[in-house]
mmCIF file of C-alpha atoms in Angstrom:
data_model
loop_
_atom_site.group_PDB
_atom_site.id
_atom_site.type_symbol
_atom_site.label_atom_id
_atom_site.label_comp_id
_atom_site.label_asym_id
_atom_site.label_seq_id
_atom_site.Cartn_x
_atom_site.Cartn_y
_atom_site.Cartn_z
ATOM 1 C CA GLU A 8 -2.049 -7.279 -4.114
ATOM 2 C CA THR A 9 -2.452 -3.497 -3.912
ATOM 3 C CA MET A 10 0.387 -3.171 -1.423
ATOM 4 C CA SER A 11 2.819 -5.149 -3.607
ATOM 5 C CA ASP A 12 3.704 -1.890 -5.404
ATOM 6 C CA VAL A 13 6.952 -0.701 -3.793
ATOM 7 C CA ASN A 14 6.334 2.908 -4.868
ATOM 8 C CA LEU A 15 2.909 2.838 -3.218
ATOM 9 C CA ARG A 16 4.386 1.613 0.064
ATOM 10 C CA LYS A 17 7.132 4.226 -0.090
ATOM 11 C CA ALA A 18 4.586 6.950 -0.889
ATOM 12 C CA ILE A 19 2.455 5.978 2.097
ATOM 13 C CA HIS A 20 5.549 6.067 4.296
ATOM 14 C CA LEU A 21 6.393 9.572 3.069
ATOM 15 C CA ALA A 22 2.800 10.840 3.399
ATOM 16 C CA ILE A 23 2.430 10.027 7.102
ATOM 17 C CA ASP A 24 3.766 12.738 9.394
ATOM 18 C CA LYS A 25 5.096 10.474 12.125
ATOM 19 C CA GLU A 26 6.635 13.372 14.066
ATOM 20 C CA SER A 27 3.225 15.045 14.400
ATOM 21 C CA ILE A 28 1.547 11.799 15.408
ATOM 22 C CA GLY A 29 4.100 11.283 18.174
ATOM 23 C CA GLN A 30 3.926 14.865 19.339
ATOM 24 C CA TYR A 31 0.210 15.653 19.154
ATOM 25 C CA LEU A 32 -1.694 12.378 19.231
ATOM 26 C CA LEU A 33 0.601 10.630 21.688
ATOM 27 C CA ASN A 34 1.555 13.708 23.744
ATOM 28 C CA GLY A 35 5.251 13.342 22.931
ATOM 29 C CA ALA A 36 5.371 9.733 24.136
ATOM 30 C CA MET A 37 6.591 8.467 20.765
ATOM 31 C CA THR A 38 9.595 9.388 18.661
ATOM 32 C CA ALA A 39 9.551 8.672 14.947
ATOM 33 C CA THR A 40 12.305 6.257 13.987
ATOM 34 C CA GLU A 41 13.298 3.883 11.229
ATOM 35 C CA SER A 42 14.309 1.193 13.696
ATOM 36 C CA PRO A 43 12.221 -0.701 16.226
ATOM 37 C CA PHE A 44 14.893 0.044 18.836
ATOM 38 C CA ILE A 45 15.570 3.432 20.416
ATOM 39 C CA ASP A 46 19.001 5.015 20.198
ATOM 40 C CA SER A 47 19.657 4.673 23.930
ATOM 41 C CA THR A 48 19.960 0.894 23.563
ATOM 42 C CA ALA A 49 23.224 -0.718 22.501
ATOM 43 C CA TYR A 50 21.539 -1.988 19.326
ATOM 44 C CA GLY A 51 19.503 1.093 18.412
ATOM 45 C CA SER A 52 20.712 3.201 15.550
ATOM 46 C CA SER A 53 20.175 6.822 14.631
ATOM 47 C CA LYS A 54 22.486 6.190 11.696
ATOM 48 C CA LEU A 55 19.686 4.677 9.631
ATOM 49 C CA ALA A 56 18.555 6.912 6.793
ATOM 50 C CA THR A 57 15.227 8.385 7.768
ATOM 51 C CA GLU A 58 12.920 9.642 5.060
ATOM 52 C CA LYS A 59 10.926 12.543 6.426
ATOM 53 C CA PHE A 60 7.334 13.531 5.715
ATOM 54 C CA ASP A 61 7.239 14.697 2.069
ATOM 55 C CA LEU A 62 3.902 14.794 0.211
ATOM 56 C CA ASP A 63 5.474 16.008 -3.032
ATOM 57 C CA ALA A 64 7.901 13.078 -3.137
ATOM 58 C CA ALA A 65 5.019 10.708 -2.296
ATOM 59 C CA ARG A 66 2.916 12.093 -5.144
ATOM 60 C CA GLU A 67 5.815 11.684 -7.564
ATOM 61 C CA LEU A 68 6.253 8.019 -6.605
ATOM 62 C CA LEU A 69 2.561 7.349 -7.236
ATOM 63 C CA LYS A 70 2.737 9.118 -10.569
ATOM 64 C CA GLU A 71 5.730 6.933 -11.535
ATOM 65 C CA SER A 72 3.589 3.868 -10.765
ATOM 66 C CA GLY A 73 0.812 5.099 -13.038
ATOM 67 C CA TYR A 74 -1.649 6.458 -10.472
ATOM 68 C CA GLU A 75 -3.631 9.574 -11.405
ATOM 69 C CA ASP A 76 -6.979 11.176 -10.661
ATOM 70 C CA THR A 77 -8.674 10.773 -14.034
ATOM 71 C CA ASP A 78 -12.249 11.480 -12.907
ATOM 72 C CA GLY A 79 -11.520 14.539 -10.728
ATOM 73 C CA ASN A 80 -12.999 13.104 -7.507
ATOM 74 C CA GLY A 81 -9.781 13.640 -5.538
ATOM 75 C CA PHE A 82 -8.815 9.967 -5.439
ATOM 76 C CA LEU A 83 -6.239 8.244 -7.603
ATOM 77 C CA GLU A 84 -6.919 5.477 -10.081
ATOM 78 C CA LYS A 85 -4.749 3.079 -12.023
ATOM 79 C CA ASP A 86 -5.980 1.102 -15.003
ATOM 80 C CA GLY A 87 -9.502 2.424 -14.354
ATOM 81 C CA LYS A 88 -9.600 1.181 -10.751
ATOM 82 C CA GLU A 89 -9.691 3.538 -7.757
ATOM 83 C CA LEU A 90 -6.882 3.154 -5.237
ATOM 84 C CA ASN A 91 -8.494 1.946 -2.012
ATOM 85 C CA ILE A 92 -6.613 0.920 1.126
ATOM 86 C CA ASP A 93 -8.200 -1.120 3.928
ATOM 87 C CA ILE A 94 -6.798 -0.082 7.328
ATOM 88 C CA LYS A 95 -7.635 -2.247 10.325
ATOM 89 C CA TYR A 96 -6.862 -1.720 13.977
ATOM 90 C CA TYR A 97 -7.984 -3.074 17.319
ATOM 91 C CA SER A 98 -8.922 -1.360 20.558
ATOM 92 C CA ARG A 99 -5.632 -0.571 22.223
ATOM 93 C CA LEU A 100 -3.941 2.601 23.359
ATOM 94 C CA SER A 101 -4.280 5.346 20.736
ATOM 95 C CA LEU A 102 -4.686 3.155 17.672
ATOM 96 C CA GLU A 103 -8.022 4.683 16.652
ATOM 97 C CA ALA A 104 -6.613 8.212 16.655
ATOM 98 C CA ILE A 105 -3.543 7.069 14.728
ATOM 99 C CA ALA A 106 -5.610 5.086 12.207
ATOM 100 C CA THR A 107 -7.879 8.051 11.463
ATOM 101 C CA GLU A 108 -4.870 10.373 11.196
ATOM 102 C CA VAL A 109 -3.285 7.994 8.681
ATOM 103 C CA GLN A 110 -6.608 7.879 6.802
ATOM 104 C CA ALA A 111 -6.619 11.698 6.594
ATOM 105 C CA ALA A 112 -2.967 11.745 5.450
ATOM 106 C CA LEU A 113 -3.722 9.237 2.707
ATOM 107 C CA ALA A 114 -6.723 11.271 1.562
ATOM 108 C CA LYS A 115 -4.386 14.266 1.081
ATOM 109 C CA LEU A 116 -2.299 12.012 -1.134
ATOM 110 C CA GLY A 117 -5.357 10.900 -3.121
ATOM 111 C CA ILE A 118 -5.761 7.474 -1.558
ATOM 112 C CA ASN A 119 -9.227 6.419 -0.426
ATOM 113 C CA ALA A 120 -8.729 4.571 2.874
ATOM 114 C CA THR A 121 -11.353 2.755 4.907
ATOM 115 C CA VAL A 122 -10.720 2.350 8.636
ATOM 116 C CA THR A 123 -12.210 -0.644 10.445
ATOM 117 C CA LYS A 124 -12.030 -1.381 14.167
ATOM 118 C CA SER A 125 -11.784 -4.947 15.418
ATOM 119 C CA ASP A 126 -12.380 -6.260 18.934
ATOM 120 C CA ASN A 127 -8.925 -7.855 19.002
ATOM 121 C CA SER A 128 -5.874 -8.393 16.829
ATOM 122 C CA ASP A 129 -7.025 -11.727 15.337
ATOM 123 C CA TYR A 130 -7.675 -10.074 11.948
ATOM 124 C CA LEU A 131 -3.908 -9.796 11.511
ATOM 125 C CA LYS A 132 -3.603 -13.578 11.276
ATOM 126 C CA SER A 133 -6.080 -13.703 8.374
ATOM 127 C CA GLY A 134 -4.160 -11.170 6.286
ATOM 128 C CA ASP A 135 -7.472 -9.537 5.352
ATOM 129 C CA PHE A 136 -6.172 -5.944 5.363
ATOM 130 C CA ASP A 137 -3.861 -3.636 3.447
ATOM 131 C CA MET A 138 -2.533 -1.909 6.563
ATOM 132 C CA GLY A 139 -2.911 -3.410 10.010
ATOM 133 C CA PHE A 140 -2.058 -1.664 13.249
ATOM 134 C CA TYR A 141 -0.479 -3.570 16.097
ATOM 135 C CA THR A 142 1.352 -2.405 19.205
ATOM 136 C CA VAL A 143 4.342 -4.172 20.666
ATOM 137 C CA VAL A 144 7.086 -3.461 23.182
ATOM 138 C CA THR A 145 10.269 -4.058 21.218
ATOM 139 C CA THR A 146 12.608 -4.617 24.159
ATOM 140 C CA PRO A 147 10.589 -6.037 27.060
ATOM 141 C CA THR A 148 13.669 -7.736 28.514
ATOM 142 C CA GLY A 149 16.374 -5.355 27.307
ATOM 143 C CA ASP A 150 17.319 -7.850 24.591
ATOM 144 C CA PRO A 151 16.233 -7.446 20.942
ATOM 145 C CA GLN A 152 16.117 -11.203 20.327
ATOM 146 C CA SER A 153 12.500 -11.639 21.428
ATOM 147 C CA TYR A 154 11.227 -8.938 19.096
ATOM 148 C CA LEU A 155 13.255 -10.198 16.139
ATOM 149 C CA GLU A 156 12.160 -13.798 16.701
ATOM 150 C CA THR A 157 8.453 -12.982 16.843
ATOM 151 C CA THR A 158 8.272 -10.424 14.016
ATOM 152 C CA MET A 159 10.934 -11.362 11.483
ATOM 153 C CA ARG A 160 11.394 -15.076 11.824
ATOM 154 C CA GLU A 161 9.490 -17.328 9.454
ATOM 155 C CA GLY A 162 6.569 -18.637 11.521
ATOM 156 C CA GLY A 163 7.078 -15.948 14.174
ATOM 157 C CA VAL A 164 3.921 -15.383 16.191
ATOM 158 C CA THR A 165 3.637 -11.720 15.109
ATOM 159 C CA ASN A 166 5.045 -12.150 11.595
ATOM 160 C CA PHE A 167 1.581 -11.376 10.227
ATOM 161 C CA CYS A 168 2.721 -10.442 6.719
ATOM 162 C CA LYS A 169 4.750 -13.649 6.342
ATOM 163 C CA TYR A 170 8.089 -11.806 6.052
ATOM 164 C CA HIS A 171 10.804 -14.145 4.827
ATOM 165 C CA SER A 172 14.496 -13.458 4.550
ATOM 166 C CA LYS A 173 17.417 -15.840 4.678
ATOM 167 C CA GLU A 174 19.410 -13.170 6.504
ATOM 168 C CA ALA A 175 16.716 -12.811 9.194
ATOM 169 C CA ARG A 176 16.390 -16.519 9.930
ATOM 170 C CA SER A 177 17.606 -16.959 13.478
ATOM 171 C CA GLU A 178 18.741 -20.559 12.904
ATOM 172 C CA GLU A 179 21.316 -19.300 10.439
ATOM 173 C CA ARG A 180 22.394 -16.178 12.285
ATOM 174 C CA PHE A 181 22.611 -17.218 15.937
#
């Protein structure tokens, strides 16, 4: 329910310095992008509009949605309820470092985030999280179809948030 606020999701996106995460936490092994596919593939696109790290813009979006720190504790509230985000991740690669970096970024924005580690990625199937971290190779075969089928198709095995779009339904597009 918390994450249904579009301005909140946009603010979180703007508050996370993805360039720094890729450079410092992942030793340059990641490049921030708005697409799951890198530009060097035939279907990658650097033409997508990329919103860069911008705390001021993030704060403005939250203000527009009615969030403010009314009690002076550094965390935002709305309708008398503190804004809390539940971040979950599982033991894989650098997810712990990324999760705690995101937690720190959200704290700068005034969002109280709790980070919880799981033994595996099964928690994603339950939907019991506000943000869930998962790693995936987007082009294991050099073809984007596999990634799109599993993440964006209704019933896709890694479509954890139950994304649904008529335009993304493979039966109608391919």
